[in-house]
PDB file of C-alpha atoms in Angstrom:
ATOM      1  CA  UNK A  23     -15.167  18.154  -0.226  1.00 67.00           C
ATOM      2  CA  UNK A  24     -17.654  18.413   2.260  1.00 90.00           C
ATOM      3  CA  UNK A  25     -16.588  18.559   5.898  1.00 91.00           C
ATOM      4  CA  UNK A  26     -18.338  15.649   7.211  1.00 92.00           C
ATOM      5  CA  UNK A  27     -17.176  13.482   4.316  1.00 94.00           C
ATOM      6  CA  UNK A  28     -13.560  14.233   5.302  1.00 94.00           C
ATOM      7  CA  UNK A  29     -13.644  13.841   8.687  1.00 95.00           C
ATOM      8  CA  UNK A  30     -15.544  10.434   7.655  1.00 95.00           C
ATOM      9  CA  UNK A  31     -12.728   9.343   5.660  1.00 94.00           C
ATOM     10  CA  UNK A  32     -10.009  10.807   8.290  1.00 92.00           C
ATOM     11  CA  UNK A  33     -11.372   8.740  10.565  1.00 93.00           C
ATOM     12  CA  UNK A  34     -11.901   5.528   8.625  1.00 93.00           C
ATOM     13  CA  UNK A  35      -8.624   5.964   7.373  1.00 90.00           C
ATOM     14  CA  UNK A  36      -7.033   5.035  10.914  1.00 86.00           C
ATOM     15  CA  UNK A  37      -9.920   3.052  12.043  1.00 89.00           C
ATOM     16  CA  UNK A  38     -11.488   0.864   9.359  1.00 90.00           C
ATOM     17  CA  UNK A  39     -13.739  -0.918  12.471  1.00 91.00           C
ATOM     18  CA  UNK A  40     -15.079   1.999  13.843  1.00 93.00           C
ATOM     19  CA  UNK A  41     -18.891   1.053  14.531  1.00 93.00           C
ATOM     20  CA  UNK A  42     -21.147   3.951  12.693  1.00 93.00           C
ATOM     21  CA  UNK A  43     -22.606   4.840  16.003  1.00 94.00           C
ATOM     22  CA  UNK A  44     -19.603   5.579  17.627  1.00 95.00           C
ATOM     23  CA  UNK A  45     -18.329   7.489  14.273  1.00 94.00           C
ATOM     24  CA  UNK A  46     -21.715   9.440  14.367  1.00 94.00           C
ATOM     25  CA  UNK A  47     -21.447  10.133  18.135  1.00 94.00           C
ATOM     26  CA  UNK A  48     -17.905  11.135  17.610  1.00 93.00           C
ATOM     27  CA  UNK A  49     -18.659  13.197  14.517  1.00 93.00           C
ATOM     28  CA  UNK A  50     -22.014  14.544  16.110  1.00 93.00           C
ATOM     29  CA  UNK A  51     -24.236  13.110  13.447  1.00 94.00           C
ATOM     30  CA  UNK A  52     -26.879  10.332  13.510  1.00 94.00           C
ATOM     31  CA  UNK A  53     -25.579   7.012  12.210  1.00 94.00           C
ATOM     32  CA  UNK A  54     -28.185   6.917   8.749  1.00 95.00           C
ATOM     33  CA  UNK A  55     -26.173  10.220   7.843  1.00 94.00           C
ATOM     34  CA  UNK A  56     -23.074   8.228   8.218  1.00 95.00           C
ATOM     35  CA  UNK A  57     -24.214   5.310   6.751  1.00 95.00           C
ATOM     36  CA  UNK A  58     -25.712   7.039   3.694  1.00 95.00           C
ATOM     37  CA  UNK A  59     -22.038   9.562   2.989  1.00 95.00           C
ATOM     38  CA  UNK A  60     -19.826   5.759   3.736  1.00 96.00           C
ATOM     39  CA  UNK A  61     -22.367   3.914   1.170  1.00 96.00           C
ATOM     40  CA  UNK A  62     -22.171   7.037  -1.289  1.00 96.00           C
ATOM     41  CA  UNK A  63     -18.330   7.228  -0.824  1.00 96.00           C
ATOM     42  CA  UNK A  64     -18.198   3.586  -1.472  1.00 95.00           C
ATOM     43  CA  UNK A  65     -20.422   3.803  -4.953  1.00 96.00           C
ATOM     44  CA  UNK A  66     -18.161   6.835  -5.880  1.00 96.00           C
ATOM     45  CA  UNK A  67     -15.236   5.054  -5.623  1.00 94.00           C
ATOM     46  CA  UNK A  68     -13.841   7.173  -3.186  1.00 95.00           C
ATOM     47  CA  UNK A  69     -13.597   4.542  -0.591  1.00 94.00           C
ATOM     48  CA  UNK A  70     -12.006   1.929  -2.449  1.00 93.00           C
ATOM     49  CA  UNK A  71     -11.541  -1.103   0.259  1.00 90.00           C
ATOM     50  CA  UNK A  72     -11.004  -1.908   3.472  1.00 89.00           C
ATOM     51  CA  UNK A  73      -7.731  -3.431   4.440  1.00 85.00           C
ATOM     52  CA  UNK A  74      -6.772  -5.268   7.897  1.00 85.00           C
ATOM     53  CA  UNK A  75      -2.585  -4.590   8.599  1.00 84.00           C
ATOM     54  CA  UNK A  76      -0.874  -7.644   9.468  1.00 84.00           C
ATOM     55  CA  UNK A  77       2.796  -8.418  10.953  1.00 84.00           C
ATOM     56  CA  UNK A  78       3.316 -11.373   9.383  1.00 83.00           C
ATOM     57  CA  UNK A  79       6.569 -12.027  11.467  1.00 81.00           C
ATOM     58  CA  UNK A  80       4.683 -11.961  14.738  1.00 83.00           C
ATOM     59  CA  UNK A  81       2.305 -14.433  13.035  1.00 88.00           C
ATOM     60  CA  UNK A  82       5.020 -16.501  12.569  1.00 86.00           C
ATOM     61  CA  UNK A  83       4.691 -16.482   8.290  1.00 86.00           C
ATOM     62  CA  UNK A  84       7.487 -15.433   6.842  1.00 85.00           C
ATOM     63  CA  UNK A  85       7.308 -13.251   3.877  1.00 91.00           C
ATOM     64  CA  UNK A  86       9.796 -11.256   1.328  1.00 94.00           C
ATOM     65  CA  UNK A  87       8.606  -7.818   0.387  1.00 95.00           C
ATOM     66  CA  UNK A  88      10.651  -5.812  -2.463  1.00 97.00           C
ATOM     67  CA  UNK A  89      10.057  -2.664  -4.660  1.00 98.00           C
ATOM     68  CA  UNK A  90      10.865  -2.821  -7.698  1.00 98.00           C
ATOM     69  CA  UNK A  91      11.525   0.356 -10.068  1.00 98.00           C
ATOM     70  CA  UNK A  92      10.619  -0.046 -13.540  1.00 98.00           C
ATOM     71  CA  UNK A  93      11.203   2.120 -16.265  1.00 98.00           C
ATOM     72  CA  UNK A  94       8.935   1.061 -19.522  1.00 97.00           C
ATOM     73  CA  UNK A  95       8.419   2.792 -22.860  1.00 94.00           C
ATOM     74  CA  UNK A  96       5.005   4.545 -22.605  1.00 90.00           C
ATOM     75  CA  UNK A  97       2.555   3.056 -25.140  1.00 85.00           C
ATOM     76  CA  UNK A  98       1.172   5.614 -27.763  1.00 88.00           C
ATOM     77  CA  UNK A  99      -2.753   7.154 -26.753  1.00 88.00           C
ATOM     78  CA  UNK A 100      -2.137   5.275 -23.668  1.00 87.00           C
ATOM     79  CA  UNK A 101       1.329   6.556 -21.758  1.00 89.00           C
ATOM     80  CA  UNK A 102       2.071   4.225 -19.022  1.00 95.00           C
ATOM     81  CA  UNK A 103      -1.598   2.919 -17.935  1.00 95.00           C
ATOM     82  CA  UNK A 104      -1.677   0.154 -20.317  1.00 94.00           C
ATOM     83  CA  UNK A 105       1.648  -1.221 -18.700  1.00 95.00           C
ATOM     84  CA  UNK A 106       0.823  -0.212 -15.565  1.00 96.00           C
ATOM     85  CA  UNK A 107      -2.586  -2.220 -15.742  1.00 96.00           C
ATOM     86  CA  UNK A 108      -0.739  -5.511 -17.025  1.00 95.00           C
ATOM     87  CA  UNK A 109       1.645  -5.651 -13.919  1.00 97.00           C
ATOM     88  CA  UNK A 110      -0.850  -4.930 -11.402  1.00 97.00           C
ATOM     89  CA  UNK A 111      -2.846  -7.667 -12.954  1.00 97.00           C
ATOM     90  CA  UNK A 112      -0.097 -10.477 -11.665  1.00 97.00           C
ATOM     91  CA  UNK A 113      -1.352 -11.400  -8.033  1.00 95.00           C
ATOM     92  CA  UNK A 114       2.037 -11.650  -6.343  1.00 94.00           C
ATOM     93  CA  UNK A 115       2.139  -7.495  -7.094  1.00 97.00           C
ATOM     94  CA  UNK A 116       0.237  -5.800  -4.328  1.00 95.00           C
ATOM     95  CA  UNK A 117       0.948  -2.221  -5.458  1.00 97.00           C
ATOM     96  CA  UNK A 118       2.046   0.048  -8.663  1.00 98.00           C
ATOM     97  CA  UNK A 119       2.469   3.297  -8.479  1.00 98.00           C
ATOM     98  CA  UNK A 120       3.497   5.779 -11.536  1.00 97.00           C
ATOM     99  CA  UNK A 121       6.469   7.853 -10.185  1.00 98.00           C
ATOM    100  CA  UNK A 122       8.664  10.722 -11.007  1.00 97.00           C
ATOM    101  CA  UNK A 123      12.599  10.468 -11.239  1.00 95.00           C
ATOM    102  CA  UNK A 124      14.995   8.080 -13.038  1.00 95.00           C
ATOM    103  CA  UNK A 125      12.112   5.459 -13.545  1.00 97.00           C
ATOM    104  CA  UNK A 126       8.888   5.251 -14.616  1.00 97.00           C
ATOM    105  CA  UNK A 127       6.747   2.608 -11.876  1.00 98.00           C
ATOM    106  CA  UNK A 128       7.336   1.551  -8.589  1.00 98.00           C
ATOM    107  CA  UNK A 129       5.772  -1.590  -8.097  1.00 98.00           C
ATOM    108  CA  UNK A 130       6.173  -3.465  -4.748  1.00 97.00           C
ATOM    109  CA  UNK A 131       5.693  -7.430  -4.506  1.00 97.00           C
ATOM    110  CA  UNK A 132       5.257 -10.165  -1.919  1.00 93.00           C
ATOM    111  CA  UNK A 133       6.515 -13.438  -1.784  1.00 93.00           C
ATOM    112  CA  UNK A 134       7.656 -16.504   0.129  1.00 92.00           C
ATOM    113  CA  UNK A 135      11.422 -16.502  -0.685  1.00 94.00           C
ATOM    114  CA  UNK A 136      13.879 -14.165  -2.625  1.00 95.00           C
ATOM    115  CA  UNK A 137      13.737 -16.996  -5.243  1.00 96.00           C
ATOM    116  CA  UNK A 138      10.321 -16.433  -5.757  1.00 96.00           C
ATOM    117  CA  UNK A 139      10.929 -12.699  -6.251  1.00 97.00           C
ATOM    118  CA  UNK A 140      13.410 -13.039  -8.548  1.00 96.00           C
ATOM    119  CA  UNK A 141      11.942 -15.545 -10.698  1.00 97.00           C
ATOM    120  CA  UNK A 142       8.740 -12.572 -10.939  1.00 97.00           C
ATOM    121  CA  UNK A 143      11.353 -10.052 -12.531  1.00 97.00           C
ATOM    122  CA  UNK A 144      13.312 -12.625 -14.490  1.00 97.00           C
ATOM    123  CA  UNK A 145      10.138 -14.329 -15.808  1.00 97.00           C
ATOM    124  CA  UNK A 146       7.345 -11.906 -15.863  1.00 97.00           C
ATOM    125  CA  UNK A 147       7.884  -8.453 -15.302  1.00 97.00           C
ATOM    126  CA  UNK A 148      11.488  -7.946 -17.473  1.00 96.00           C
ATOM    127  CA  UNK A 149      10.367 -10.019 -20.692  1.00 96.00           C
ATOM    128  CA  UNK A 150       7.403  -7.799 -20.655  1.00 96.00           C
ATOM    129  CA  UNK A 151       8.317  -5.611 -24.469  1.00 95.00           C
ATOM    130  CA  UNK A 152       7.829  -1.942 -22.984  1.00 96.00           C
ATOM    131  CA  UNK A 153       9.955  -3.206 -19.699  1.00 97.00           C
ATOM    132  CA  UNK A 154      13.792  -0.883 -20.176  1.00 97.00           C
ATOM    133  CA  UNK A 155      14.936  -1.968 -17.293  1.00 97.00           C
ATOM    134  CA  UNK A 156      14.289  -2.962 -13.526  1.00 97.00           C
ATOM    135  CA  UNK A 157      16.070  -2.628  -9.847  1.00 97.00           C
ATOM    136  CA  UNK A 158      15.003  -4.518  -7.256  1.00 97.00           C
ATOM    137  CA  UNK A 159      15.178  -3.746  -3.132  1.00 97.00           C
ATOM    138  CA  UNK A 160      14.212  -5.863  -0.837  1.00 97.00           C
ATOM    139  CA  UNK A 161      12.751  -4.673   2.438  1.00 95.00           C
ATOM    140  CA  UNK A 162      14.884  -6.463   5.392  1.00 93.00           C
ATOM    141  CA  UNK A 163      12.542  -5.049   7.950  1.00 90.00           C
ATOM    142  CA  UNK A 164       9.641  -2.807   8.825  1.00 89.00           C
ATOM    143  CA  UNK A 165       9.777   0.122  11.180  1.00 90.00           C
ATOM    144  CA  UNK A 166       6.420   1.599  10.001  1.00 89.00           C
ATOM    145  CA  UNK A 167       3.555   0.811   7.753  1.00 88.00           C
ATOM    146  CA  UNK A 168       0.568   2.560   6.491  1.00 83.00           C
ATOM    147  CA  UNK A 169       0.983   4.955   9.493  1.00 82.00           C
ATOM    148  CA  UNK A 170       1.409   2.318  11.999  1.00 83.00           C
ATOM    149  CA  UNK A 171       4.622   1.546  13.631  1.00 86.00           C
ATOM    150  CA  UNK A 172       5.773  -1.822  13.573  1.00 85.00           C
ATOM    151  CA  UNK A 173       8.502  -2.077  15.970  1.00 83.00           C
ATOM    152  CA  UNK A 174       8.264  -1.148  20.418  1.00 78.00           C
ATOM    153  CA  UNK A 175      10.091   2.545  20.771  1.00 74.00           C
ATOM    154  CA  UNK A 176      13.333   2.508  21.869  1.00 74.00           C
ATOM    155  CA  UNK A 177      13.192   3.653  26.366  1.00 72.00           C
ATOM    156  CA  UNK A 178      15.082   6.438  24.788  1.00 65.00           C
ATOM    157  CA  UNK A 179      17.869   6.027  28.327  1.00 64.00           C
ATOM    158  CA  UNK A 180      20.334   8.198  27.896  1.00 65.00           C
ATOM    159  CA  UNK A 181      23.926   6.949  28.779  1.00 64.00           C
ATOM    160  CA  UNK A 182      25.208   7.728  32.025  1.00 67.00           C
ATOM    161  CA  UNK A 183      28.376  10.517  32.593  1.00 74.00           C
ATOM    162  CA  UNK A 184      31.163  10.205  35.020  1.00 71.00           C
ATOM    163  CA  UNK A 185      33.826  12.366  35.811  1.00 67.00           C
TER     164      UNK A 185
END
């Protein structure tokens, strides 16, 4: 990859908002050259979105987040993408990922209430045919996300000693 492209996408990666002047000043480039490698990137799929992180407990909207492992029977000429493609497909799921292990996907999900969760896995994600078998977590809270941290640090005080 060339080095400019990568330090491009370092840099988006943390800062989606970053004007292109101040990533070409910062990357001592002019901002066409940046423009041109982001719109290329783009085209090439290599940038694939842009994404704003939100703590939607601050904002006051409460949401459920769970993972869910699946383990499916890979589909003949097609291994797991075919399944893979019909769950990401449902808009509650926001990710899917083919992992290694005891099951096949991880797929995590977003919802209003556990209910709504469950009634996903019980209704459309478990009566799919190559679905073995599913186990659901649900995140209680999150420390970090995407690289950002989520919660204040701790002062880090230590306790004081007396004789």
């Amino acid at each position: 990859m060339d080095k400019i492209r990568k330090q491009i996408l370092l840099t988006l990666e943390t800062n989606s908002r970053i004007d292109l002047n101040e990533l070409a000043v910062l990357l001592g480039t002019d901002e066409v050259t940046i423009a041109n490698e982001v719109a290329a990137m783009e085209k090439e799929h290599i940038i694939c979105g842009y994404h704003t992180l939100i703590d939607w407990d601050r904002a006051g909207e409460s949401l459920v987040n769970a993972l869910i492992e699946v383990r499916v029977t890979p589909q003949r000429d097609q291994g797991f993408d075919k399944v893979a493609e019909r769950i990401y497909n449902y808009p509650e799921v926001s990710a899917v990922y083919l992992i290694s292990g005891g099951y096949d996907l991880l797929v995590t999900i977003e919802g209003r209430t556990l209910q709504e969760i469950s009634h996903f896995v019980s209704g459309k994600l478990s009566p799919i045919d190559e679905v073995i078998s599913t186990a659901t977590y649900f995140i209680l809270k999150k420390y970090k996300d995407h690289g950002t941290i989520l919660t204040k640090p701790s002062k880090g005080e230590r306790m004081l000693i007396t004789p």
